[in-house]
Amino acid sequence: MKKKCTYFVLCLCILGLITACQPSITMDDIVGVWRKNNFSPFMYLNEDGTYVISGSVGTDDPWDFGQYEFDGKTLTHHADNESPGCPEDTDIYEVEFIDADTLKLTTVDIQCEVVIEGETTWMRYSP
C-alpha cells in the first residue's frame, strides 16, 4: 500500500510539472492576420501594436482600429477616436491557443456594444 501511495504522489508531482511548463504565448505568436471561424471579419494584429478589424481581406474599409496590448494572456484593444466601430472603447479578451493556427478569445470586459460577448474562435489567415 505504501508503494502505491508513493507512486501516486510521484505521478501527481510529474503531472504538475508538465502542466506548469506549458509555453507562454508571446506577442510574436499573435501577430498576423486572423479570420473568425473561416468567415469574416478579419483581425490584423500588427507588429507595431496596432490592430484593424475589417469585413474583408485588406484594411481599406475597417470596422474598427486602434492600438492593442498583449501581456501573454490578455489582449486589450484600445479603439482609436476615429474608429468607425466603437471609437475610444477598450475591449479586453483572454487569449488561448487551441493549436498553432487557432486562437480562442474570451471576452473579459467589453465596452463596445457591437462586440459579441463570450468565446470566439479565430483561424490564422496569414503570418
mmCIF file with all atom_site columns, C-alpha atoms in Angstrom:
data_model
loop_
_atom_site.group_PDB
_atom_site.id
_atom_site.type_symbol
_atom_site.label_atom_id
_atom_site.label_alt_id
_atom_site.label_comp_id
_atom_site.label_asym_id
_atom_site.label_entity_id
_atom_site.label_seq_id
_atom_site.pdbx_PDB_ins_code
_atom_site.Cartn_x
_atom_site.Cartn_y
_atom_site.Cartn_z
_atom_site.occupancy
_atom_site.B_iso_or_equiv
_atom_site.pdbx_formal_charge
_atom_site.auth_seq_id
_atom_site.auth_comp_id
_atom_site.auth_asym_id
_atom_site.auth_atom_id
_atom_site.pdbx_PDB_model_num
ATOM 1   C CA . MET A 1 1   ? 0.000   0.000  0.000   1.00 0.00 ? 1   MET A CA 1
ATOM 2   C CA . LYS A 1 2   ? 2.848   2.363  0.843   1.00 0.00 ? 2   LYS A CA 1
ATOM 3   C CA . LYS A 1 3   ? 4.401   1.793  -2.620  1.00 0.00 ? 3   LYS A CA 1
ATOM 4   C CA . LYS A 1 4   ? 1.096   2.571  -4.346  1.00 0.00 ? 4   LYS A CA 1
ATOM 5   C CA . CYS A 1 5   ? 0.700   5.780  -2.365  1.00 0.00 ? 5   CYS A CA 1
ATOM 6   C CA . THR A 1 6   ? 4.274   6.850  -3.150  1.00 0.00 ? 6   THR A CA 1
ATOM 7   C CA . TYR A 1 7   ? 3.769   6.055  -6.835  1.00 0.00 ? 7   TYR A CA 1
ATOM 8   C CA . PHE A 1 8   ? 0.510   8.033  -6.896  1.00 0.00 ? 8   PHE A CA 1
ATOM 9   C CA . VAL A 1 9   ? 2.122   11.101 -5.273  1.00 0.00 ? 9   VAL A CA 1
ATOM 10  C CA . LEU A 1 10  ? 5.060   10.892 -7.696  1.00 0.00 ? 10  LEU A CA 1
ATOM 11  C CA . CYS A 1 11  ? 2.670   10.786 -10.674 1.00 0.00 ? 11  CYS A CA 1
ATOM 12  C CA . LEU A 1 12  ? 0.812   13.837 -9.366  1.00 0.00 ? 12  LEU A CA 1
ATOM 13  C CA . CYS A 1 13  ? 4.081   15.745 -8.988  1.00 0.00 ? 13  CYS A CA 1
ATOM 14  C CA . ILE A 1 14  ? 5.160   14.881 -12.530 1.00 0.00 ? 14  ILE A CA 1
ATOM 15  C CA . LEU A 1 15  ? 1.761   15.907 -13.893 1.00 0.00 ? 15  LEU A CA 1
ATOM 16  C CA . GLY A 1 16  ? 2.045   19.208 -12.032 1.00 0.00 ? 16  GLY A CA 1
ATOM 17  C CA . LEU A 1 17  ? 5.465   19.872 -13.540 1.00 0.00 ? 17  LEU A CA 1
ATOM 18  C CA . ILE A 1 18  ? 4.250   19.104 -17.045 1.00 0.00 ? 18  ILE A CA 1
ATOM 19  C CA . THR A 1 19  ? 1.269   21.457 -16.826 1.00 0.00 ? 19  THR A CA 1
ATOM 20  C CA . ALA A 1 20  ? 3.368   24.189 -15.183 1.00 0.00 ? 20  ALA A CA 1
ATOM 21  C CA . CYS A 1 21  ? 5.814   24.074 -18.094 1.00 0.00 ? 21  CYS A CA 1
ATOM 22  C CA . GLN A 1 22  ? 3.269   24.958 -20.777 1.00 0.00 ? 22  GLN A CA 1
ATOM 23  C CA . PRO A 1 23  ? 4.832   27.513 -23.136 1.00 0.00 ? 23  PRO A CA 1
ATOM 24  C CA . SER A 1 24  ? 3.601   31.044 -22.679 1.00 0.00 ? 24  SER A CA 1
ATOM 25  C CA . ILE A 1 25  ? 2.050   32.933 -25.569 1.00 0.00 ? 25  ILE A CA 1
ATOM 26  C CA . THR A 1 26  ? 4.201   35.781 -26.877 1.00 0.00 ? 26  THR A CA 1
ATOM 27  C CA . MET A 1 27  ? 3.468   38.836 -28.992 1.00 0.00 ? 27  MET A CA 1
ATOM 28  C CA . ASP A 1 28  ? 5.166   37.077 -31.940 1.00 0.00 ? 28  ASP A CA 1
ATOM 29  C CA . ASP A 1 29  ? 2.613   34.248 -31.647 1.00 0.00 ? 29  ASP A CA 1
ATOM 30  C CA . ILE A 1 30  ? -0.403  36.505 -32.094 1.00 0.00 ? 30  ILE A CA 1
ATOM 31  C CA . VAL A 1 31  ? 0.948   38.910 -34.733 1.00 0.00 ? 31  VAL A CA 1
ATOM 32  C CA . GLY A 1 32  ? -0.635  38.260 -38.128 1.00 0.00 ? 32  GLY A CA 1
ATOM 33  C CA . VAL A 1 33  ? -3.998  38.153 -39.839 1.00 0.00 ? 33  VAL A CA 1
ATOM 34  C CA . TRP A 1 34  ? -6.769  36.150 -38.176 1.00 0.00 ? 34  TRP A CA 1
ATOM 35  C CA . ARG A 1 35  ? -10.102 35.141 -39.696 1.00 0.00 ? 35  ARG A CA 1
ATOM 36  C CA . LYS A 1 36  ? -13.075 34.497 -37.468 1.00 0.00 ? 36  LYS A CA 1
ATOM 37  C CA . ASN A 1 37  ? -14.434 30.943 -37.825 1.00 0.00 ? 37  ASN A CA 1
ATOM 38  C CA . ASN A 1 38  ? -13.349 30.771 -41.506 1.00 0.00 ? 38  ASN A CA 1
ATOM 39  C CA . PHE A 1 39  ? -15.614 33.723 -42.321 1.00 0.00 ? 39  PHE A CA 1
ATOM 40  C CA . SER A 1 40  ? -15.253 37.464 -41.940 1.00 0.00 ? 40  SER A CA 1
ATOM 41  C CA . PRO A 1 41  ? -14.294 39.542 -40.052 1.00 0.00 ? 41  PRO A CA 1
ATOM 42  C CA . PHE A 1 42  ? -10.528 39.631 -40.333 1.00 0.00 ? 42  PHE A CA 1
ATOM 43  C CA . MET A 1 43  ? -8.402  40.821 -37.423 1.00 0.00 ? 43  MET A CA 1
ATOM 44  C CA . TYR A 1 44  ? -4.986  42.276 -38.226 1.00 0.00 ? 44  TYR A CA 1
ATOM 45  C CA . LEU A 1 45  ? -2.627  42.291 -35.240 1.00 0.00 ? 45  LEU A CA 1
ATOM 46  C CA . ASN A 1 46  ? 0.435   44.190 -36.405 1.00 0.00 ? 46  ASN A CA 1
ATOM 47  C CA . GLU A 1 47  ? 3.971   44.102 -35.008 1.00 0.00 ? 47  GLU A CA 1
ATOM 48  C CA . ASP A 1 48  ? 3.812   47.803 -34.140 1.00 0.00 ? 48  ASP A CA 1
ATOM 49  C CA . GLY A 1 49  ? 0.956   47.231 -31.668 1.00 0.00 ? 49  GLY A CA 1
ATOM 50  C CA . THR A 1 50  ? -1.838  48.412 -33.953 1.00 0.00 ? 50  THR A CA 1
ATOM 51  C CA . TYR A 1 51  ? -4.902  46.396 -34.892 1.00 0.00 ? 51  TYR A CA 1
ATOM 52  C CA . VAL A 1 52  ? -7.533  46.599 -37.616 1.00 0.00 ? 52  VAL A CA 1
ATOM 53  C CA . ILE A 1 53  ? -10.773 44.633 -37.830 1.00 0.00 ? 53  ILE A CA 1
ATOM 54  C CA . SER A 1 54  ? -12.204 44.519 -41.325 1.00 0.00 ? 54  SER A CA 1
ATOM 55  C CA . GLY A 1 55  ? -15.063 42.715 -43.038 1.00 0.00 ? 55  GLY A CA 1
ATOM 56  C CA . SER A 1 56  ? -12.880 41.594 -45.924 1.00 0.00 ? 56  SER A CA 1
ATOM 57  C CA . VAL A 1 57  ? -9.255  40.969 -46.813 1.00 0.00 ? 57  VAL A CA 1
ATOM 58  C CA . GLY A 1 58  ? -7.417  44.267 -46.680 1.00 0.00 ? 58  GLY A CA 1
ATOM 59  C CA . THR A 1 59  ? -7.718  47.194 -44.355 1.00 0.00 ? 59  THR A CA 1
ATOM 60  C CA . ASP A 1 60  ? -9.191  49.808 -46.714 1.00 0.00 ? 60  ASP A CA 1
ATOM 61  C CA . ASP A 1 61  ? -12.650 49.743 -45.112 1.00 0.00 ? 61  ASP A CA 1
ATOM 62  C CA . PRO A 1 62  ? -12.096 48.908 -41.423 1.00 0.00 ? 62  PRO A CA 1
ATOM 63  C CA . TRP A 1 63  ? -14.852 48.251 -38.918 1.00 0.00 ? 63  TRP A CA 1
ATOM 64  C CA . ASP A 1 64  ? -12.562 49.072 -36.017 1.00 0.00 ? 64  ASP A CA 1
ATOM 65  C CA . PHE A 1 65  ? -8.934  50.057 -35.491 1.00 0.00 ? 65  PHE A CA 1
ATOM 66  C CA . GLY A 1 66  ? -6.560  51.275 -32.829 1.00 0.00 ? 66  GLY A CA 1
ATOM 67  C CA . GLN A 1 67  ? -3.767  50.087 -30.541 1.00 0.00 ? 67  GLN A CA 1
ATOM 68  C CA . TYR A 1 68  ? -3.526  46.769 -28.735 1.00 0.00 ? 68  TYR A CA 1
ATOM 69  C CA . GLU A 1 69  ? -1.599  45.432 -25.768 1.00 0.00 ? 69  GLU A CA 1
ATOM 70  C CA . PHE A 1 70  ? -0.793  41.803 -25.060 1.00 0.00 ? 70  PHE A CA 1
ATOM 71  C CA . ASP A 1 71  ? 0.629   40.531 -21.760 1.00 0.00 ? 71  ASP A CA 1
ATOM 72  C CA . GLY A 1 72  ? 0.871   36.826 -22.588 1.00 0.00 ? 72  GLY A CA 1
ATOM 73  C CA . LYS A 1 73  ? -2.679  36.039 -21.501 1.00 0.00 ? 73  LYS A CA 1
ATOM 74  C CA . THR A 1 74  ? -4.833  39.117 -22.072 1.00 0.00 ? 74  THR A CA 1
ATOM 75  C CA . LEU A 1 75  ? -5.404  41.029 -25.326 1.00 0.00 ? 75  LEU A CA 1
ATOM 76  C CA . THR A 1 76  ? -6.637  44.600 -24.909 1.00 0.00 ? 76  THR A CA 1
ATOM 77  C CA . HIS A 1 77  ? -7.971  46.633 -27.845 1.00 0.00 ? 77  HIS A CA 1
ATOM 78  C CA . HIS A 1 78  ? -7.920  50.420 -27.421 1.00 0.00 ? 78  HIS A CA 1
ATOM 79  C CA . ALA A 1 79  ? -10.031 51.759 -30.289 1.00 0.00 ? 79  ALA A CA 1
ATOM 80  C CA . ASP A 1 80  ? -8.879  54.974 -31.938 1.00 0.00 ? 80  ASP A CA 1
ATOM 81  C CA . ASN A 1 81  ? -11.115 58.014 -31.517 1.00 0.00 ? 81  ASN A CA 1
ATOM 82  C CA . GLU A 1 82  ? -11.671 57.966 -35.308 1.00 0.00 ? 82  GLU A CA 1
ATOM 83  C CA . SER A 1 83  ? -12.585 54.275 -35.421 1.00 0.00 ? 83  SER A CA 1
ATOM 84  C CA . PRO A 1 84  ? -15.953 53.764 -37.145 1.00 0.00 ? 84  PRO A CA 1
ATOM 85  C CA . GLY A 1 85  ? -16.899 50.800 -34.933 1.00 0.00 ? 85  GLY A CA 1
ATOM 86  C CA . CYS A 1 86  ? -16.526 51.811 -31.321 1.00 0.00 ? 86  CYS A CA 1
ATOM 87  C CA . PRO A 1 87  ? -14.461 54.982 -31.036 1.00 0.00 ? 87  PRO A CA 1
ATOM 88  C CA . GLU A 1 88  ? -12.372 55.265 -27.861 1.00 0.00 ? 88  GLU A CA 1
ATOM 89  C CA . ASP A 1 89  ? -13.706 51.984 -26.413 1.00 0.00 ? 89  ASP A CA 1
ATOM 90  C CA . THR A 1 90  ? -11.470 49.487 -24.643 1.00 0.00 ? 90  THR A CA 1
ATOM 91  C CA . ASP A 1 91  ? -12.224 45.777 -25.003 1.00 0.00 ? 91  ASP A CA 1
ATOM 92  C CA . ILE A 1 92  ? -10.372 43.048 -23.094 1.00 0.00 ? 92  ILE A CA 1
ATOM 93  C CA . TYR A 1 93  ? -10.090 39.379 -24.094 1.00 0.00 ? 93  TYR A CA 1
ATOM 94  C CA . GLU A 1 94  ? -8.480  36.322 -22.540 1.00 0.00 ? 94  GLU A CA 1
ATOM 95  C CA . VAL A 1 95  ? -6.306  34.568 -25.145 1.00 0.00 ? 95  VAL A CA 1
ATOM 96  C CA . GLU A 1 96  ? -5.835  30.829 -25.557 1.00 0.00 ? 96  GLU A CA 1
ATOM 97  C CA . PHE A 1 97  ? -4.274  28.884 -28.418 1.00 0.00 ? 97  PHE A CA 1
ATOM 98  C CA . ILE A 1 98  ? -6.257  25.785 -29.355 1.00 0.00 ? 98  ILE A CA 1
ATOM 99  C CA . ASP A 1 99  ? -3.414  24.873 -31.717 1.00 0.00 ? 99  ASP A CA 1
ATOM 100 C CA . ALA A 1 100 ? -0.691  26.834 -33.560 1.00 0.00 ? 100 ALA A CA 1
ATOM 101 C CA . ASP A 1 101 ? -3.177  28.306 -36.035 1.00 0.00 ? 101 ASP A CA 1
ATOM 102 C CA . THR A 1 102 ? -6.336  28.582 -33.938 1.00 0.00 ? 102 THR A CA 1
ATOM 103 C CA . LEU A 1 103 ? -6.883  31.280 -31.363 1.00 0.00 ? 103 LEU A CA 1
ATOM 104 C CA . LYS A 1 104 ? -9.738  31.427 -28.855 1.00 0.00 ? 104 LYS A CA 1
ATOM 105 C CA . LEU A 1 105 ? -10.711 34.830 -27.468 1.00 0.00 ? 105 LEU A CA 1
ATOM 106 C CA . THR A 1 106 ? -12.984 35.039 -24.447 1.00 0.00 ? 106 THR A CA 1
ATOM 107 C CA . THR A 1 107 ? -14.438 38.421 -23.552 1.00 0.00 ? 107 THR A CA 1
ATOM 108 C CA . VAL A 1 108 ? -13.433 39.755 -20.151 1.00 0.00 ? 108 VAL A CA 1
ATOM 109 C CA . ASP A 1 109 ? -14.570 43.387 -20.272 1.00 0.00 ? 109 ASP A CA 1
ATOM 110 C CA . ILE A 1 110 ? -16.306 44.842 -23.319 1.00 0.00 ? 110 ILE A CA 1
ATOM 111 C CA . GLN A 1 111 ? -17.286 48.482 -23.814 1.00 0.00 ? 111 GLN A CA 1
ATOM 112 C CA . CYS A 1 112 ? -18.215 48.204 -27.491 1.00 0.00 ? 112 CYS A CA 1
ATOM 113 C CA . GLU A 1 113 ? -21.898 47.358 -27.857 1.00 0.00 ? 113 GLU A CA 1
ATOM 114 C CA . VAL A 1 114 ? -21.470 45.589 -31.216 1.00 0.00 ? 114 VAL A CA 1
ATOM 115 C CA . VAL A 1 115 ? -18.925 43.049 -29.917 1.00 0.00 ? 115 VAL A CA 1
ATOM 116 C CA . ILE A 1 116 ? -20.402 39.602 -29.320 1.00 0.00 ? 116 ILE A CA 1
ATOM 117 C CA . GLU A 1 117 ? -19.602 38.548 -25.769 1.00 0.00 ? 117 GLU A CA 1
ATOM 118 C CA . GLY A 1 118 ? -18.372 35.072 -24.919 1.00 0.00 ? 118 GLY A CA 1
ATOM 119 C CA . GLU A 1 119 ? -15.906 32.900 -26.824 1.00 0.00 ? 119 GLU A CA 1
ATOM 120 C CA . THR A 1 120 ? -14.887 33.359 -30.446 1.00 0.00 ? 120 THR A CA 1
ATOM 121 C CA . THR A 1 121 ? -12.511 31.243 -32.491 1.00 0.00 ? 121 THR A CA 1
ATOM 122 C CA . TRP A 1 122 ? -10.064 32.796 -34.950 1.00 0.00 ? 122 TRP A CA 1
ATOM 123 C CA . MET A 1 123 ? -8.062  30.899 -37.585 1.00 0.00 ? 123 MET A CA 1
ATOM 124 C CA . ARG A 1 124 ? -4.669  32.158 -38.752 1.00 0.00 ? 124 ARG A CA 1
ATOM 125 C CA . TYR A 1 125 ? -5.179  33.586 -42.248 1.00 0.00 ? 125 TYR A CA 1
ATOM 126 C CA . SER A 1 126 ? -1.572  34.667 -42.812 1.00 0.00 ? 126 SER A CA 1
ATOM 127 C CA . PRO A 1 127 ? 1.508   35.175 -40.659 1.00 0.00 ? 127 PRO A CA 1
#
